[in-house]
Coordinates of C-alpha atoms and ligand atoms in Angstrom, one line a residue:
Chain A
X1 CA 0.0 0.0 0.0
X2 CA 1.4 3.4 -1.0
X3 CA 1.8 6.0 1.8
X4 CA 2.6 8.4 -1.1
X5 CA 1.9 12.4 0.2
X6 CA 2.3 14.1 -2.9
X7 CA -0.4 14.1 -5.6
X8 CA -2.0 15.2 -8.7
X9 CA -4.9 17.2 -8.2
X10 CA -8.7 16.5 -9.0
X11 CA -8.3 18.4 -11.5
X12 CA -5.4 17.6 -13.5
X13 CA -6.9 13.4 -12.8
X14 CA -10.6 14.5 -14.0
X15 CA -8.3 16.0 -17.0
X16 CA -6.0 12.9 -17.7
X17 CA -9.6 10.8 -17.0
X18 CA -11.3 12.2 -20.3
X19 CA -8.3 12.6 -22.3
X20 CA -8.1 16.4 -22.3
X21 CA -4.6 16.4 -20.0
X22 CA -1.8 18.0 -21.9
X23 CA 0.4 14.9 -23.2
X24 CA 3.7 16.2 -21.3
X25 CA 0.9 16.1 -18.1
X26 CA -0.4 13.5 -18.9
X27 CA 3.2 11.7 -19.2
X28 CA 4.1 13.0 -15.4
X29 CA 0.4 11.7 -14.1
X30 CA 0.9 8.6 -15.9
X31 CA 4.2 8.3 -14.4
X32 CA 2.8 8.7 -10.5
X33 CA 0.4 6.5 -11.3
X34 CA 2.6 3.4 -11.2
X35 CA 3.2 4.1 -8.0
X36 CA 0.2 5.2 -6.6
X37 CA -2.7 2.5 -6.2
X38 CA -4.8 5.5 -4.3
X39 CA -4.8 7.4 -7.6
X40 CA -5.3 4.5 -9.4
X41 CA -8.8 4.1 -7.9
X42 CA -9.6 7.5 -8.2
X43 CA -9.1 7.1 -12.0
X44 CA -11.2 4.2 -12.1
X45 CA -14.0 5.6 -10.5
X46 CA -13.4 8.9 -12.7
X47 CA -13.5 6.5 -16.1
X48 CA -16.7 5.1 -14.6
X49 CA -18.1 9.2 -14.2
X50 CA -17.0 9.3 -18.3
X51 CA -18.7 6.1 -19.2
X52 CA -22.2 6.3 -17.5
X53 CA -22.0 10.1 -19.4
X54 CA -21.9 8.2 -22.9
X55 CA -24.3 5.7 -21.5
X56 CA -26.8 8.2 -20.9
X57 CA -26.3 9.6 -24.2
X58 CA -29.2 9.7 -26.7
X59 CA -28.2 6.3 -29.2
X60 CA -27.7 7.8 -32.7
X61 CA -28.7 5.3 -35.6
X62 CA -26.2 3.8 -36.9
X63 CA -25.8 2.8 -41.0
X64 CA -27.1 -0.5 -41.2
X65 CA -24.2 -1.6 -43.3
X66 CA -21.6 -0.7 -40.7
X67 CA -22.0 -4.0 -38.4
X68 CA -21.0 -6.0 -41.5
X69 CA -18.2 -3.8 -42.4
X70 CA -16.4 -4.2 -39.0
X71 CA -16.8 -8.1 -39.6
X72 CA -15.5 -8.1 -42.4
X73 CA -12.5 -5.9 -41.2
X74 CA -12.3 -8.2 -38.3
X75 CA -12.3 -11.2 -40.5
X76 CA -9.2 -9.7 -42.2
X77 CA -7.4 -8.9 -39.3
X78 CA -3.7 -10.7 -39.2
X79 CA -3.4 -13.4 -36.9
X80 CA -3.1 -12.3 -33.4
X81 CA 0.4 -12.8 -32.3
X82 CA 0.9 -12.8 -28.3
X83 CA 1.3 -9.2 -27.6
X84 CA 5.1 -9.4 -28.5
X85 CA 6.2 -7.1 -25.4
X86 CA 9.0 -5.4 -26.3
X87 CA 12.4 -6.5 -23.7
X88 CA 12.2 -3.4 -21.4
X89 CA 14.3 -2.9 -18.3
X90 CA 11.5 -2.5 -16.2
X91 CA 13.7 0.2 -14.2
X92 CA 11.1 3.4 -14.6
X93 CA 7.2 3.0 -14.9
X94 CA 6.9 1.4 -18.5
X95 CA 5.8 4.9 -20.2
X96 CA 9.3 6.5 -19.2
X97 CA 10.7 3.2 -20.5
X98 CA 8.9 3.8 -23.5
X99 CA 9.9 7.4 -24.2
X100 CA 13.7 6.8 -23.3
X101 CA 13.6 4.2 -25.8
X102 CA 12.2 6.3 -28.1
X103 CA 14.7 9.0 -27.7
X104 CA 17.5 6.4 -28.2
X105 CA 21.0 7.4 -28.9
X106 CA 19.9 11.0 -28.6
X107 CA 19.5 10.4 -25.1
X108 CA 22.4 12.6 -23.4
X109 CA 22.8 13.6 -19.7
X110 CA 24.4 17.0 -19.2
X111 CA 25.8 18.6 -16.2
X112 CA 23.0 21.4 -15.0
X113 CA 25.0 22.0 -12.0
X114 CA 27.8 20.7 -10.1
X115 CA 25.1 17.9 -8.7
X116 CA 22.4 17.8 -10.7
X117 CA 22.6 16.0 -14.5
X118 CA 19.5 16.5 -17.0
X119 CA 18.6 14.4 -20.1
X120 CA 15.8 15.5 -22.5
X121 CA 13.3 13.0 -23.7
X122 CA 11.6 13.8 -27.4
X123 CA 7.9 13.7 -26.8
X124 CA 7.2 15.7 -29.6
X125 CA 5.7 18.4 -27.8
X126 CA 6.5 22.1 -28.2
X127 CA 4.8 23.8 -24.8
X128 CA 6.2 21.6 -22.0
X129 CA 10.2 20.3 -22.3
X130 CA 10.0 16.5 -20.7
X131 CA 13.2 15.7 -18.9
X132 CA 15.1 13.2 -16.6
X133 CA 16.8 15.0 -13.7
X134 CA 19.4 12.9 -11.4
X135 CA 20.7 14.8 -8.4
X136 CA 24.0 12.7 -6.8
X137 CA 23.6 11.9 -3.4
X138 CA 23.4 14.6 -0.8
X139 CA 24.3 17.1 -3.8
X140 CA 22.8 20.5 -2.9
X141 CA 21.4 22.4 -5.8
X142 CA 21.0 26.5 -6.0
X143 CA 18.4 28.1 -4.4
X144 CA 16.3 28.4 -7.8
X145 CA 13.3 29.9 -9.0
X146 CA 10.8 28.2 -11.8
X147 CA 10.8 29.8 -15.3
X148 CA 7.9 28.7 -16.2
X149 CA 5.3 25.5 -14.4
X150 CA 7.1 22.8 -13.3
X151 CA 6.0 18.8 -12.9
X152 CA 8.2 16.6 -11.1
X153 CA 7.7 12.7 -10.3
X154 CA 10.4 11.2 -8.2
X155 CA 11.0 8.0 -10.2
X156 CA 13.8 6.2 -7.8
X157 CA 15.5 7.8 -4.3
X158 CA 14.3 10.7 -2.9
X159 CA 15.0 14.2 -2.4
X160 CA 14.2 17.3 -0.4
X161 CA 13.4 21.0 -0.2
X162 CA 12.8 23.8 2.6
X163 CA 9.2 22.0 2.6
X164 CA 9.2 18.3 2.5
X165 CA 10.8 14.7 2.0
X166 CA 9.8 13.7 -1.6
X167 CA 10.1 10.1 -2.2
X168 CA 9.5 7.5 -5.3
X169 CA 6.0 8.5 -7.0
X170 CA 5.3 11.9 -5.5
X171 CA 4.4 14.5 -8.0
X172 CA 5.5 18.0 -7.4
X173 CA 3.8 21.4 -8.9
X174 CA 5.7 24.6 -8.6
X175 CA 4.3 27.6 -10.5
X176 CA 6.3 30.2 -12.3
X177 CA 8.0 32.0 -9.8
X178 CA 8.1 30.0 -7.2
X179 CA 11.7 29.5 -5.6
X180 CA 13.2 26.0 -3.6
X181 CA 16.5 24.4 -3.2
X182 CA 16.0 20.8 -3.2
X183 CA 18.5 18.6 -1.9
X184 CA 19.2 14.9 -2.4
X185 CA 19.2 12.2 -0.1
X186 CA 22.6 11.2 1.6
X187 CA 21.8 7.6 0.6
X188 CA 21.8 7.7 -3.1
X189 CA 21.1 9.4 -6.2
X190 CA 17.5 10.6 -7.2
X191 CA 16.1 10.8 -10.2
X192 CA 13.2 12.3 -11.5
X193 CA 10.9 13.1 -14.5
X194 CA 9.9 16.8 -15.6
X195 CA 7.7 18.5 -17.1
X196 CA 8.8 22.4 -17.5
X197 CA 6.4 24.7 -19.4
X198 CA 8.2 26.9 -21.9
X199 CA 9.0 30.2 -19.9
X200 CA 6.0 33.1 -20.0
X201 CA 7.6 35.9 -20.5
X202 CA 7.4 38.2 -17.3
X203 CA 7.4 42.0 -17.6
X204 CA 7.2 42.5 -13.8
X205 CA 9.8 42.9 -11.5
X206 CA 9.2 39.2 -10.5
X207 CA 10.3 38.2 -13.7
X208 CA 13.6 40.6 -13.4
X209 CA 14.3 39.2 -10.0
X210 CA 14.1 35.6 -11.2
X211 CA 16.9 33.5 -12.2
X212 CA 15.7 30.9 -14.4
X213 CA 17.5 28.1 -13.7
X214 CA 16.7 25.9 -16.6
X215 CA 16.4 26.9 -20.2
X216 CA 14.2 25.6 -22.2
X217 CA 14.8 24.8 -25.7
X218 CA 12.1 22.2 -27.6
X219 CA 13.5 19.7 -30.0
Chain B
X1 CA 2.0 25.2 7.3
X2 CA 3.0 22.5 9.7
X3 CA -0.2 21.9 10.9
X4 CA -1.4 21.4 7.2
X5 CA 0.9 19.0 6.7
X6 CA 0.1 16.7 10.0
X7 CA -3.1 16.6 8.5
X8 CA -2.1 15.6 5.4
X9 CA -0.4 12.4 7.0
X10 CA -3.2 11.6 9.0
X11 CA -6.2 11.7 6.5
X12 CA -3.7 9.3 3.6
X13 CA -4.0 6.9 6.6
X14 CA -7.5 7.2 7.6
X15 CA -8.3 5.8 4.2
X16 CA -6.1 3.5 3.4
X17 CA -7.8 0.6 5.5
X18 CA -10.7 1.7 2.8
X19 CA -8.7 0.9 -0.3
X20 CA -8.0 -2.6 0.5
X21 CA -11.1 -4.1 0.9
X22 CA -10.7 -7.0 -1.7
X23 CA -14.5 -8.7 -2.7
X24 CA -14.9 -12.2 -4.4
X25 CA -18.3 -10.5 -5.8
X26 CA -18.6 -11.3 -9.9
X27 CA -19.4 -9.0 -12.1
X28 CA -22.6 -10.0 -14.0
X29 CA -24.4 -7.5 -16.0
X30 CA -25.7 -8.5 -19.1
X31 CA -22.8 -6.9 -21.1
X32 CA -19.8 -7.9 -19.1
X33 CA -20.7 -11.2 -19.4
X34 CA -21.0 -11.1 -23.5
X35 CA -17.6 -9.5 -23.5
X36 CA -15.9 -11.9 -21.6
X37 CA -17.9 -14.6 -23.8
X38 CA -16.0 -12.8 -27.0
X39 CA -13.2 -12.5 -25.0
X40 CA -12.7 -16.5 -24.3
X41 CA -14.7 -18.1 -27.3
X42 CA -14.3 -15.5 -30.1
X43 CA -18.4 -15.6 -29.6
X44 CA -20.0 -13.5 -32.9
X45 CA -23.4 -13.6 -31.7
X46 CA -22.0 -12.3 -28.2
X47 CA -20.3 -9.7 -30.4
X48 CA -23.1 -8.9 -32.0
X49 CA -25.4 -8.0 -29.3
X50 CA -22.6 -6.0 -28.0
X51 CA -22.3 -4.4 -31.3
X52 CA -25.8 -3.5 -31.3
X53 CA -26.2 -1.9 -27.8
X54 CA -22.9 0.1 -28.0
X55 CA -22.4 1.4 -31.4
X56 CA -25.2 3.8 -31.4
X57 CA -23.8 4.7 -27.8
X58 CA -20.4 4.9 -29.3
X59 CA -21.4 7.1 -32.5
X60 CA -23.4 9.5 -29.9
X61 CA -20.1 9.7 -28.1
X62 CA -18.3 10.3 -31.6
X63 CA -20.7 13.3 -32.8
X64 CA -20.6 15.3 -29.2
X65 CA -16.4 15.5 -29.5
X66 CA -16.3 19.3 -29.6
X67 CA -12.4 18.8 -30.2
X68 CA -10.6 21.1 -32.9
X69 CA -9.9 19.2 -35.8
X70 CA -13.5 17.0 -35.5
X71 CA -15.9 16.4 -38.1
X72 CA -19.2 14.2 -38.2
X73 CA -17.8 12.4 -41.0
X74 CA -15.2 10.7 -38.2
X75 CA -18.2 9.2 -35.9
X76 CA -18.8 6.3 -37.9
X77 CA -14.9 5.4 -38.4
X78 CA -14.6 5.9 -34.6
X79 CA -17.8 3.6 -34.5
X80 CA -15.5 0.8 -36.1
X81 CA -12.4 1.4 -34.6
X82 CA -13.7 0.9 -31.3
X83 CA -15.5 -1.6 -31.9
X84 CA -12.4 -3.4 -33.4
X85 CA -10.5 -2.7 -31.1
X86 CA -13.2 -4.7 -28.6
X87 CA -12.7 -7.6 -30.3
X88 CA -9.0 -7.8 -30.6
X89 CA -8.6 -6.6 -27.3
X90 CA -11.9 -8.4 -25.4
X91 CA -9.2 -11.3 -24.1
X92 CA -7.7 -9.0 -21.8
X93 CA -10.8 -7.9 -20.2
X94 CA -11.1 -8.2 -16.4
X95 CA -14.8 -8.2 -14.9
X96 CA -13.3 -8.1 -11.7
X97 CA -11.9 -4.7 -12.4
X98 CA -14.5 -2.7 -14.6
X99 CA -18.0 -3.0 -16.1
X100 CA -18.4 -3.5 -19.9
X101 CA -19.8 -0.5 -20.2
X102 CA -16.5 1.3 -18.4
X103 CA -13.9 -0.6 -20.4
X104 CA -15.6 -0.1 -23.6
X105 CA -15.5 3.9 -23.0
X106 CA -12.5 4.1 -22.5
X107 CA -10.9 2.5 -25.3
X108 CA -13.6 4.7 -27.2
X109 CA -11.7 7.6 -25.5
X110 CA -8.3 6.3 -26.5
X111 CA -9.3 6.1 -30.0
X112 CA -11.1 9.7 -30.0
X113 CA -7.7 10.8 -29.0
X114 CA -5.4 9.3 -30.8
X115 CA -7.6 9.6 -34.4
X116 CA -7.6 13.2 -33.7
X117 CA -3.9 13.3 -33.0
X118 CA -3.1 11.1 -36.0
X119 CA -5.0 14.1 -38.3
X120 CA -3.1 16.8 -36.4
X121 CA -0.1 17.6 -38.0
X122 CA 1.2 19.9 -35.2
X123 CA 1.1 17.0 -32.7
X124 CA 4.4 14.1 -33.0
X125 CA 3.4 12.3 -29.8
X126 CA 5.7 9.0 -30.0
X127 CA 2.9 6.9 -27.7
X128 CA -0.8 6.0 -27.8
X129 CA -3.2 7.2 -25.8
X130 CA -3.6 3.5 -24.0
X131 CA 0.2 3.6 -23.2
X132 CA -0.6 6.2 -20.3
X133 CA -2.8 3.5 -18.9
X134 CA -0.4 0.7 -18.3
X135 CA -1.1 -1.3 -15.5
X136 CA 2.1 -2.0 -13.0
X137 CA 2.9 -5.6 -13.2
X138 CA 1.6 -6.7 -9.8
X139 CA -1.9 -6.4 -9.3
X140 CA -2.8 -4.1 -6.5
X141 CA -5.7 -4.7 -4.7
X142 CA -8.7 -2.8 -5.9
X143 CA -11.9 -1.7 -3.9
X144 CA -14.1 -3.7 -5.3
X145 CA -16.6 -3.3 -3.3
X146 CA -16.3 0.1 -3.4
X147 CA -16.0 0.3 -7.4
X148 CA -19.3 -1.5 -7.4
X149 CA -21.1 0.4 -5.1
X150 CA -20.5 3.2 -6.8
X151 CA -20.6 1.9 -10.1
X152 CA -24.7 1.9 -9.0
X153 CA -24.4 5.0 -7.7
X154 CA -23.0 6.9 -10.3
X155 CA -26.0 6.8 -13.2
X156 CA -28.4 7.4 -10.1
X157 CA -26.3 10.8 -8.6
X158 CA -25.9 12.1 -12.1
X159 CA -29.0 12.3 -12.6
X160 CA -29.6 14.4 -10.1
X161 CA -26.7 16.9 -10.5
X162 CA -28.1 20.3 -10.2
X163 CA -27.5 21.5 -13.9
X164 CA -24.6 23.5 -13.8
X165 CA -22.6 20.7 -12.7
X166 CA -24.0 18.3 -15.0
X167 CA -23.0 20.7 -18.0
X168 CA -19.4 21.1 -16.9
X169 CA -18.9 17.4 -16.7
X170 CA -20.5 16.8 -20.0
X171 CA -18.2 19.3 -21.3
X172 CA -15.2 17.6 -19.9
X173 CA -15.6 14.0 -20.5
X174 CA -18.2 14.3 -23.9
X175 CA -17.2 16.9 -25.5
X176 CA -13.7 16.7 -24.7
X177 CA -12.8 20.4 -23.3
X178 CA -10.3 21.0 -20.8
X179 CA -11.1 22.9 -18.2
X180 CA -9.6 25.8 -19.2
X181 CA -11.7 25.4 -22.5
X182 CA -14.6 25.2 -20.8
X183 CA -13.9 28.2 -18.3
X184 CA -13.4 30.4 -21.3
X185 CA -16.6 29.0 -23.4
X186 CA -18.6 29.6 -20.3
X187 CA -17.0 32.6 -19.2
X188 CA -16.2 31.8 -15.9
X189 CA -13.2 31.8 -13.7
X190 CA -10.7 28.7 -13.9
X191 CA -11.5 28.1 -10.0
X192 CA -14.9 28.2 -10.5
X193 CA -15.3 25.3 -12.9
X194 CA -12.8 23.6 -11.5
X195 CA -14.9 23.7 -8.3
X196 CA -17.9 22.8 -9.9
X197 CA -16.4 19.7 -11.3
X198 CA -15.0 19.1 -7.7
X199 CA -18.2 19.5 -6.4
X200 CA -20.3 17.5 -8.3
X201 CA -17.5 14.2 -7.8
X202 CA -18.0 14.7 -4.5
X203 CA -21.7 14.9 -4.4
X204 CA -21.7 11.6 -6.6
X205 CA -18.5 9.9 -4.3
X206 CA -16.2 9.0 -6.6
X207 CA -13.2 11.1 -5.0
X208 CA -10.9 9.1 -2.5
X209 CA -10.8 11.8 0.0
X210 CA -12.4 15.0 -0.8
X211 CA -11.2 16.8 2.0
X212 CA -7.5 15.8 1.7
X213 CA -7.6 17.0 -1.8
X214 CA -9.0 20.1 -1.1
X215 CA -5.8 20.8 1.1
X216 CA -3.5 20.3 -1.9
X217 CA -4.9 22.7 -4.3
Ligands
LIG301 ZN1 -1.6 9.6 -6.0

């Protein structure tokens, strides 16, 4: 049983529910969701909210023709092979598997600061930048404020900040703007997934004052 | 703050004990029971009753998709994807786990997504929509009694959703707006439809913990 303390919220799981989540959300929720049976239910219950909507729907005629259409179709179909599973590590939840896979060779950790490394994943999206973050054991990073929103799922160790222990599966939001200076744990890397919205541009003096400290820069 | 955060703590425990309840109860509503039949026999005429309560269903879901990009001529092609997909997919039902009727929507909503991002040109997600769904290897226990409970609950308390609550959710899960969509079509406040929607899962029991929630946002 999870004792996770960090969550999505009802909205962003009523969002990822009927599909309407941002994929790079949607990636971050999917991630916490491996880990989080409580969410899990939530969902459930949630899909059941969609699917009793559609039940309740007025039925709209269908062509008559349209039944034996998807026979035929189905009568076509290749043989079923055994869901060939692709060979995955098995070492993130399998969606993070999936898109480090997908990245492949361009997959590249760089040095963000003198204890925290970053790799980009290509999701293909142009609004949020997806990334792995691994902070070294008991590396302190700078004090740093958010350019933009930022979504964070601890995916193995933990970390901490001036508010709270974050361990595997908790799901962090901090707003543009918001400042903390995480710290991981003495007893072993952490790594985590991202989600960082490209930066809003800021006029106030907030936005002077801020030093952004990732840049974000879409494939 | 601190205080918020004992709190916090306290209420992830108090329902816990909750989320463990395991039943033996089967599922046995008319549909569940033809889809597992299609799902361990390959039964057409199983299929075909299935066919011919959902597809209308499934084309009325189709035609309220308010999504950019959507036109009417996509409901039937939806129609048969879906219903496709029920029939390759039908051997990896679990009755235990959700009602015809709940796993049928959403591999409707998977392929509303995913034909619409297939015709976007602006969108090069690398996954499906069902990949953000994958189940963790081990089986955690699920509430079942809990998920049938309100399973019954949940056509009854729609129904009787004051109406500005019903609109929003039809919004969200029909007509496939965000929430941000639907606060600027409705011209209201961001918080204010978000607390509708809030409201009106509460009022029908579907969230874990309201009150815990509520402290997070
Ligand atoms: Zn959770």
């Amino acid at each position: 049983m999870s004792t996770l303390k960090h969550h999505p919220d009802t909205a962003m799981l009523v969002e990822f529910s009927a599909g309407t989540l941002e994929p790079a959300l949607a990636i971050c929720v999917s991630a916490h969701l491996h880990f989080c049976d409580r969410c899990r239910n939530e969902l459930l219950r949630l899909d059941q909210v969609g699917s009793q909507i559609m039940s309740q729907s007025e039925p709209s005629e269908v062509d008559e023709q349209l039944f034996d259409k998807v026979m035929a179709q189905i009568d076509n179909l290749p043989e079923q092979t055994q869901n060939p599973k692709p060979a995955r590590s098995n070492y993130y939840p399998a969606l993070v598997e999936q898109l480090i896979e997908n990245t492949g060779e361009e997959l590249s950790w760089r040095k963000m600061s003198p204890s925290v490394d970053v790799a980009r994943l290509k999701t293909g999206q142009s609004d949020y930048e997806v990334a792995l973050h691994k902070i070294c054991a008991g590396g302190k990073t700078p004090k740093h404020g958010h350019s933009g929103r930022e979504f964070t799922v601890v995916l193995k160790g933990s970390f901490s900040d001036e508010n709270a222990v974050y361990t595997e599966g908790d799901f962090l939001l901090k707003e543009a703007g918001d400042e903390h200076q995480p710290m991981g744990a003495q007893n072993g890397e952490c790594i985590c997934l991202s989600a960082l919205a490209a930066p809003i541009k800021l006029s106030s003096k907030l936005g002077f004052l801020m030093k952004p400290w990732l840049r974000i820069n879409p494939i | 703050m601190l205080d918020t955060k004992i709190t916090v703590i306290d209420e992830s425990k108090k329902c816990m004990p909750r989320a463990s309840v395991i039943s033996t109860e089967k599922r046995s509503d008319r549909w569940s029971l033809l889809l597992v039949q299609v799902g361990e026999n390959r039964d057409r005429k199983a299929f075909a009753q299935l066919f011919s309560h959902f597809a209308p269903l499934l084309k009325s879901f189709a035609q309220a998709s308010k999504h950019d990009g959507w036109f009417p001529g996509l409901s039937e092609e939806l129609v048969q994807e879906v219903m496709i997909k029920v029939w390759q997919k039908a051997s990896g039902y679990k009755p235990e786990k959700a009602s015809a009727t709940t796993w049928i929507y959403t591999v409707a909503r998977n392929c509303r997504i995913d034909m619409l991002r297939r015709k976007s040109n602006t969108q090069h997600l690398p996954l499906e929509n069902e990949d953000f769904w994958h189940e963790p290897d081990e089986e955690t226990p699920v509430s079942l009694l809990r998920q049938k409970r309100s399973e019954d609950k949940v056509q009854a308390s729609l129904e009787q959703l004051p109406k500005e609550q019903d609109e929003i959710l039809r919004k969200v899960y029909l007509e496939g707006k965000s929430h941000a969509e639907a606060s600027e079509e409705l011209g209201l406040p961001l918080g204010t439809v978000k607390s509708r929607v809030r409201l009106a899962l509460q009022k029908m029991q579907i969230l874990v913990a309201p009150e815990f929630r509520d402290e997070l946002i």
